[in-house]
Coordinates of C-alpha atoms in Angstrom, one line a residue:
X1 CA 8.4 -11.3 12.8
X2 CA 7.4 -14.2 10.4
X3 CA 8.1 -15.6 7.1
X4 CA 6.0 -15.2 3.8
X5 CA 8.2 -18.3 1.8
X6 CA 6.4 -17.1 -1.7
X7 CA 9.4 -19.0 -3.8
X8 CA 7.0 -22.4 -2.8
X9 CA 3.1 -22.9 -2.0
X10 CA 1.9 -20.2 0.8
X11 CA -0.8 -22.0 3.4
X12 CA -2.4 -19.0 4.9
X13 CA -4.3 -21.0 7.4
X14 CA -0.9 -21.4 9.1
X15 CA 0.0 -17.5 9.5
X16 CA 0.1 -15.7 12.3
X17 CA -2.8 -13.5 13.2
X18 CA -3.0 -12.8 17.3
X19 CA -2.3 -9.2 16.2
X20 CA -4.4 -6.2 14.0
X21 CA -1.2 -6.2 11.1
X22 CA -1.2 -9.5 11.1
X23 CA -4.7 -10.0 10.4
X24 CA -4.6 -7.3 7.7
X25 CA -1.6 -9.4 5.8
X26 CA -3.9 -12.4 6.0
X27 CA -7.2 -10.5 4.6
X28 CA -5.1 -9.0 1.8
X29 CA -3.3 -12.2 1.1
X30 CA -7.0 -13.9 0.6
X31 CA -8.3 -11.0 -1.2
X32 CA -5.5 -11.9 -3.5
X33 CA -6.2 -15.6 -4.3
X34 CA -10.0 -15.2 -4.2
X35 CA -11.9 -15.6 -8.0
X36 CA -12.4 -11.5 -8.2
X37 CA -10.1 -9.7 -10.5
X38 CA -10.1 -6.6 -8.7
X39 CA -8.6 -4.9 -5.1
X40 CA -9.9 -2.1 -3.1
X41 CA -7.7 -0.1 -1.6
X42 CA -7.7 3.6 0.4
X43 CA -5.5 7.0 -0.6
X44 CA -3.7 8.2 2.6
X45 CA -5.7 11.2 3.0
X46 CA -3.2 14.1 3.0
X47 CA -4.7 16.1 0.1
X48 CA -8.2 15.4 0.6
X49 CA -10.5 12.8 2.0
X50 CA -9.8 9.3 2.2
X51 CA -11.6 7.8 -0.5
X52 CA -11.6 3.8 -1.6
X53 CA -9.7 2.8 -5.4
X54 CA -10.2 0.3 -6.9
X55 CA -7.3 -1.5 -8.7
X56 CA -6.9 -4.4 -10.6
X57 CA -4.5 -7.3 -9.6
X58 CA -3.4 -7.4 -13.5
X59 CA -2.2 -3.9 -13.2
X60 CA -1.0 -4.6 -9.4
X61 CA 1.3 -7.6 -11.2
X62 CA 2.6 -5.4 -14.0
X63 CA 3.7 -2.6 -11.5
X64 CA 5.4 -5.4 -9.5
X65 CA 6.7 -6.5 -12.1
X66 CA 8.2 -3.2 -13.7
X67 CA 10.0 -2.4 -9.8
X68 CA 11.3 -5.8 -10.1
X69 CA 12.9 -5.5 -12.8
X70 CA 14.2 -1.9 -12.3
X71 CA 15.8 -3.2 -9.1
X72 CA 17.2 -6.5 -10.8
X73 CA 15.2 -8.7 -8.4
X74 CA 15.5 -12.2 -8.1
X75 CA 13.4 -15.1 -6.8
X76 CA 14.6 -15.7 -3.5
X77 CA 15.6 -12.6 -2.8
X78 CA 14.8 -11.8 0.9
X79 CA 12.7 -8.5 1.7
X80 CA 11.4 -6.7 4.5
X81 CA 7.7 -5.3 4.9
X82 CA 7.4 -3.0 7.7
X83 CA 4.6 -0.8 6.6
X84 CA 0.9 -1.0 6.9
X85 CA -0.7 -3.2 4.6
X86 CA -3.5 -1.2 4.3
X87 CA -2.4 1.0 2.3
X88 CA -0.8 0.5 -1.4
X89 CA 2.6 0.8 0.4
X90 CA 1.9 -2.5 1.9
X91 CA 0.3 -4.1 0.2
X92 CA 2.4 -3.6 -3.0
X93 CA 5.5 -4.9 -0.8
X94 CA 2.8 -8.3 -0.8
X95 CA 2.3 -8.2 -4.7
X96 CA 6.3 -7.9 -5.2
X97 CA 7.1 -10.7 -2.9
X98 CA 4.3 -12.5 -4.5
X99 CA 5.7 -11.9 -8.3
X100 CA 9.1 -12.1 -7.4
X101 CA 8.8 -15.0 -4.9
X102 CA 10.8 -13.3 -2.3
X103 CA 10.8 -14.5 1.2
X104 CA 9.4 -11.7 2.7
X105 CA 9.6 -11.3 6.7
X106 CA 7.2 -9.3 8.3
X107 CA 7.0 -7.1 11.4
X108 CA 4.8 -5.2 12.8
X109 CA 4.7 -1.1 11.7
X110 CA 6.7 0.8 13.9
X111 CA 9.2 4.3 13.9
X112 CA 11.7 1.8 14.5
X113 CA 11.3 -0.9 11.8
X114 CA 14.8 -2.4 12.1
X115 CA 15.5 -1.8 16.3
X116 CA 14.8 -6.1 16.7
X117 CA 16.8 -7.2 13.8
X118 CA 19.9 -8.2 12.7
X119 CA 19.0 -9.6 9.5
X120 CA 19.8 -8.9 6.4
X121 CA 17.5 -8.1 3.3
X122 CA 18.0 -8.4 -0.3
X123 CA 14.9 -5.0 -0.6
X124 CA 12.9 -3.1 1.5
X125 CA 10.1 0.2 0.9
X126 CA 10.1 2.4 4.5
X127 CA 9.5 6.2 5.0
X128 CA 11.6 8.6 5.6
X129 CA 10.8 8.5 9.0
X130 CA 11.3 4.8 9.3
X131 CA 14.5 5.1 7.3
X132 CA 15.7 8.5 10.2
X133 CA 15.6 6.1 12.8
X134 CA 17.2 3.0 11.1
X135 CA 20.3 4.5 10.1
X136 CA 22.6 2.3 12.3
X137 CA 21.2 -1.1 10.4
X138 CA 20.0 0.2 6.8
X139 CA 23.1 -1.1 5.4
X140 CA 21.7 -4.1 6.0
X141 CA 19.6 -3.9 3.1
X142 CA 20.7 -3.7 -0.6
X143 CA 17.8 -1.9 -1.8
X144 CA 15.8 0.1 -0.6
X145 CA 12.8 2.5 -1.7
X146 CA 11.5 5.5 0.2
X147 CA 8.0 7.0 -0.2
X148 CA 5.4 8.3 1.5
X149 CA 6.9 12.2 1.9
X150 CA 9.5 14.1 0.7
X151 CA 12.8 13.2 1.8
X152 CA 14.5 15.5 4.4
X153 CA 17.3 17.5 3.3
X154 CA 19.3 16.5 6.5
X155 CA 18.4 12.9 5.9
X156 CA 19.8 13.2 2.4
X157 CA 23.3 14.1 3.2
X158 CA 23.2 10.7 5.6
X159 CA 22.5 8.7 2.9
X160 CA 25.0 9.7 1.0
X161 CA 27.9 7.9 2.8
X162 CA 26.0 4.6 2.8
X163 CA 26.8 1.3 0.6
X164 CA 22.9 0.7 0.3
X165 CA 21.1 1.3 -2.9
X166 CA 18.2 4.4 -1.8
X167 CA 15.6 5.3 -3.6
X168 CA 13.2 7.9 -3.0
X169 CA 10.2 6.9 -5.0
X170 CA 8.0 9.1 -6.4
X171 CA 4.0 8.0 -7.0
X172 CA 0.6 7.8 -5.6
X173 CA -2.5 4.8 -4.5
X174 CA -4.0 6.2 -8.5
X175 CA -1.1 4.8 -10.0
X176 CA -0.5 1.8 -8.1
X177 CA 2.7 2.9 -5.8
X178 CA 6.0 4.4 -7.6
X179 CA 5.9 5.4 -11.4
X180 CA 9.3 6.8 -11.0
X181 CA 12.3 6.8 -8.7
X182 CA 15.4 8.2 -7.7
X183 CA 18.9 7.4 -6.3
X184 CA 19.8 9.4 -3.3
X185 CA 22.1 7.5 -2.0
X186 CA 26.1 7.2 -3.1
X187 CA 28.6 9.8 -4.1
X188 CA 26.8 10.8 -7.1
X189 CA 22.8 10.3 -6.5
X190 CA 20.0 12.2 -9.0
X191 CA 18.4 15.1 -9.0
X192 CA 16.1 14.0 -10.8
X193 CA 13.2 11.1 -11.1
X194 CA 13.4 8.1 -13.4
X195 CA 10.1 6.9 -14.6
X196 CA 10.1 2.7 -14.7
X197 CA 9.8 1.4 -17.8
X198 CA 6.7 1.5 -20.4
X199 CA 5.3 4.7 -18.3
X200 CA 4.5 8.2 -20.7
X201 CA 4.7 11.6 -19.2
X202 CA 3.4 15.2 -20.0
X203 CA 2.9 18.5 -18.4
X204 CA -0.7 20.1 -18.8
X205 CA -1.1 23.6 -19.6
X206 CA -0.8 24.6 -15.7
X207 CA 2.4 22.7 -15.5
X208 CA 1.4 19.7 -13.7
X209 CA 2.6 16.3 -14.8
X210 CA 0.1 14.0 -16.2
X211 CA 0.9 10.6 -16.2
X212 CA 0.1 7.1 -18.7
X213 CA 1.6 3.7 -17.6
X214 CA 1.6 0.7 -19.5
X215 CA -0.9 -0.9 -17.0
X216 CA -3.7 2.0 -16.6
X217 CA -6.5 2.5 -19.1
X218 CA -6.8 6.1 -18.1
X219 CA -4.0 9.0 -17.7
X220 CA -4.1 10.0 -14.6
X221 CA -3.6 13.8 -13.8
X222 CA -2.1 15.3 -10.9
X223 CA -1.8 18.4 -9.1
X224 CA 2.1 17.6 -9.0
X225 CA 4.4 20.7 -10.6
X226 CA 7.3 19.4 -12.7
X227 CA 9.9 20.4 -15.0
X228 CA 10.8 17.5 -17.3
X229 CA 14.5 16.7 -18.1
X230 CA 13.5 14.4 -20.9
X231 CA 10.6 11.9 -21.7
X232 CA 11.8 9.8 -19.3
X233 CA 13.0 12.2 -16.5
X234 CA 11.1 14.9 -14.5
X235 CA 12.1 17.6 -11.2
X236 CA 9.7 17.9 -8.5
X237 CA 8.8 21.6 -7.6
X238 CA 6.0 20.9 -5.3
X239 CA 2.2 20.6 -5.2
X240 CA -0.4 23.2 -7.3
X241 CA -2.9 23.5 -4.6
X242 CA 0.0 24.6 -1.7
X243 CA 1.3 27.3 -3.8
X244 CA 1.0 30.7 -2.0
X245 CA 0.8 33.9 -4.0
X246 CA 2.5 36.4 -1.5
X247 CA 2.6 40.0 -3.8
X248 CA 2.2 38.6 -6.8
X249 CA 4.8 35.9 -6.5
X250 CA 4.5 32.6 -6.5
X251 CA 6.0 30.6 -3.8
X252 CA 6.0 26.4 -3.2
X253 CA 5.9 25.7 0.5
X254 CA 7.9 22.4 -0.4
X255 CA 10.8 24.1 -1.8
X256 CA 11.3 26.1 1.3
X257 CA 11.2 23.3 3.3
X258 CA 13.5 21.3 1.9
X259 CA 15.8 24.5 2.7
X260 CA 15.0 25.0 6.0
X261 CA 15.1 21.4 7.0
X262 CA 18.9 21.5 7.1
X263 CA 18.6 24.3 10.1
X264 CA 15.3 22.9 11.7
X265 CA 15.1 19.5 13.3
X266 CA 11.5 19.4 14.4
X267 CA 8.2 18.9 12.2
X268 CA 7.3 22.1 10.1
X269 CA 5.9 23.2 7.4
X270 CA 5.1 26.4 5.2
X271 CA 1.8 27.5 4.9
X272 CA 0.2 31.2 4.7
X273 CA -1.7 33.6 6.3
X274 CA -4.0 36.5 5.1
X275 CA -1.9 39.7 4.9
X276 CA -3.1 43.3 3.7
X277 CA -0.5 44.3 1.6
X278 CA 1.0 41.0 0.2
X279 CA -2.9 39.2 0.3
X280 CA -0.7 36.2 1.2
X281 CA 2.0 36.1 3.6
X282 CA 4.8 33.3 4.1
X283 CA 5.1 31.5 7.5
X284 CA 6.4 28.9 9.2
X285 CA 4.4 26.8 11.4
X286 CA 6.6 24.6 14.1
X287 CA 5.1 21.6 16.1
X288 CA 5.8 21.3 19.9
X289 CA 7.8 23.5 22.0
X290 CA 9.1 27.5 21.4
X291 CA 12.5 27.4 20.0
X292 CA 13.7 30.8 21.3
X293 CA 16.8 31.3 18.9
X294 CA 15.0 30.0 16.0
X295 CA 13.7 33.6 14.7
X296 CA 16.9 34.9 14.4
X297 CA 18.2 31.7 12.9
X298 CA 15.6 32.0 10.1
X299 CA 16.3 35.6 9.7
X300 CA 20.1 34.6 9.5
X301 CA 19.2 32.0 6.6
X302 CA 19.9 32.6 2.9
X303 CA 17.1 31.5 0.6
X304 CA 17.2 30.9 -2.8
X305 CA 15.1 33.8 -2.6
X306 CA 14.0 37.0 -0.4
X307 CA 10.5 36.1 -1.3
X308 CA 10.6 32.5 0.7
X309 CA 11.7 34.1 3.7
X310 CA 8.5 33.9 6.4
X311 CA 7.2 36.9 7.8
X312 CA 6.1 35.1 11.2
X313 CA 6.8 31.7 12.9
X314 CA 3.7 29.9 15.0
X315 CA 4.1 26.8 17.0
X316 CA 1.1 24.6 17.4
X317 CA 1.0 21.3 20.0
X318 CA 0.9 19.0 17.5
X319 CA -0.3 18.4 13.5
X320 CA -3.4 16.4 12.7
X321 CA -1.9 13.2 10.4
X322 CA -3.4 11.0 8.0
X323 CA -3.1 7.1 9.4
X324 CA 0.2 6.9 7.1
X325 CA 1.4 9.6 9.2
X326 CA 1.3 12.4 6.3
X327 CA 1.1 15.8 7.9
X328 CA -3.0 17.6 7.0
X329 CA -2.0 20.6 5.8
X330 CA -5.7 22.3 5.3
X331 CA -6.3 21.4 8.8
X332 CA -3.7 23.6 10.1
X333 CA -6.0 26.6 11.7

């Protein structure tokens, strides 16, 4: 671990870099102090190829800026960056340390973000993953955002009896990290997103939210299904390109996960296979090992539907992941 001090003058020459992360915090911090106006930076991959953005550090500041203030930051404020600064994760924890002047410490990317550590943070951004395996010390941060995948629906019920501020965080590299976010921790937490402030919303004519912050030039349209609450609130149903059409109706392969993920405690997902009668039929696909009751546990389960039910379970060794650990889901068979 080592300190980033941004309340007073940063002298990059001095930082740590024996290691990979540490030499990507350094190259991002000089990309960030050099004369160009502009960053590039790489989506994670998981609905598509990789493929380099360019973003610029005036709408980088203005994002950091909006979190900020969302979260009632303060300078000197302590954080905690644990994820890859490669990717807008990362390096927006840099830009919002760098805004804020927080003192941000810095460890290396692991599963296991807070396992050496005793400290405590003021704000942090992990995944859900991260967040899984740090339940014993996350109260040792105030605030905390989670991104980078849906949250589990077993994970969500442990977050409800803690005294730290969660919440899951809802954007994309396009629009430069979170454009909205939700409590989830707490006796009452949301259902529903909160977009920061100065950011527009719509749905397009397929249902999918289309999205204008303050700090863009250009709305940026997603494949995302929504319902909105208000102009300034929205649901997440799941993504347009997963939907399955299994006799005609339409089922989203994230909404049955986030059911089954209170009865399955292993990697999954829905997906579909070619069926003659339905075209399309529901399964469940289930990394490592055969779990011998789980067929009749399934069949047991009540969905919100009959429809969402899957017709077959396959197990495969193990997924293919983006490098932010996002499960490929075209690369399934």
């Amino acid at each position: 671990m080592f300190l980033l001090d941004f309340s007073k003058p940063i002298n990059i020459l001095e930082l740590p870099q024996e290691k990979e992360w540490q030499k990507n915090i350094i190259s991002f911090l000089k990309d960030w102090y050099n004369n160009s106006e502009t960053i590039v930076t790489q989506t994670s991959g998981s609905t598509g190829i990789p493929k380099d953005i360019v973003l610029t550090k005036s709408a980088m500041t203005e994002s950091a800026s909006l979190t900020g203030k969302y979260l009632n930051l303060s300078s000197g404020d302590t954080a905690l960056l644990c994820m890859p600064s490669l990717y807008i994760a990362g390096k927006m924890m840099l830009v919002r340390s760098i805004v804020w002047n927080l003192k941000l410490y810095c460890i290396e990317p692991s599963s296991y973000p807070l396992k050496n550590t005793d400290k405590k943070f003021t704000f942090s951004a992990m995944t859900p993953m991260q967040v899984e395996k740090s339940l014993e010390k996350i109260e040792n941060i105030d605030k905390l955002i989670v991104g980078g995948a849906q949250i589990p629906s077993s994970l969500l019920s442990k977050l409800k009896f803690l005294n730290t501020d969660v919440y899951e965080s809802f954007g994309m590299t396009e629009t430069i990290s979170h454009i909205a976010l939700k409590k989830v921790s707490g006796n009452s937490p949301c259902t529903s997103f909160q977009l920061l402030p100065n950011t527009k919303i719509r749905v397009d004519r397929r249902g999918c939210l289309c999205i204008q912050p303050s700090f863009l030039s250009e709305e940026i349209i997603t494949n995302d299904l929504v319902s909105l609450v208000s102009d300034r609130e929205f649901e997440w149903q799941g993504r347009i390109d997963n939907i399955i059409n299994s006799g005609g109706i339409k089922i989203f392969p994230e909404k049955v996960e986030k059911q089954l993920k209170s009865i399955i405690n292993r990697e999954f997902i829905i997906s579909s296979r070619e069926d003659a009668v339905l075209g399309k039929k529901v399964i469940l696909i289930v990394e490592g090992d055969v779990i011998p009751e789980l067929k009749e546990i399934v069949s047991q389960f009540t969905f919100d539907s009959k429809y969402e039910k899957p017709k077959e379970i396959i197990y495969v060794n193990q997924f293919e992941r983006t490098k932010t650990g996002k499960i490929i889901r075209n690369k399934i068979f």
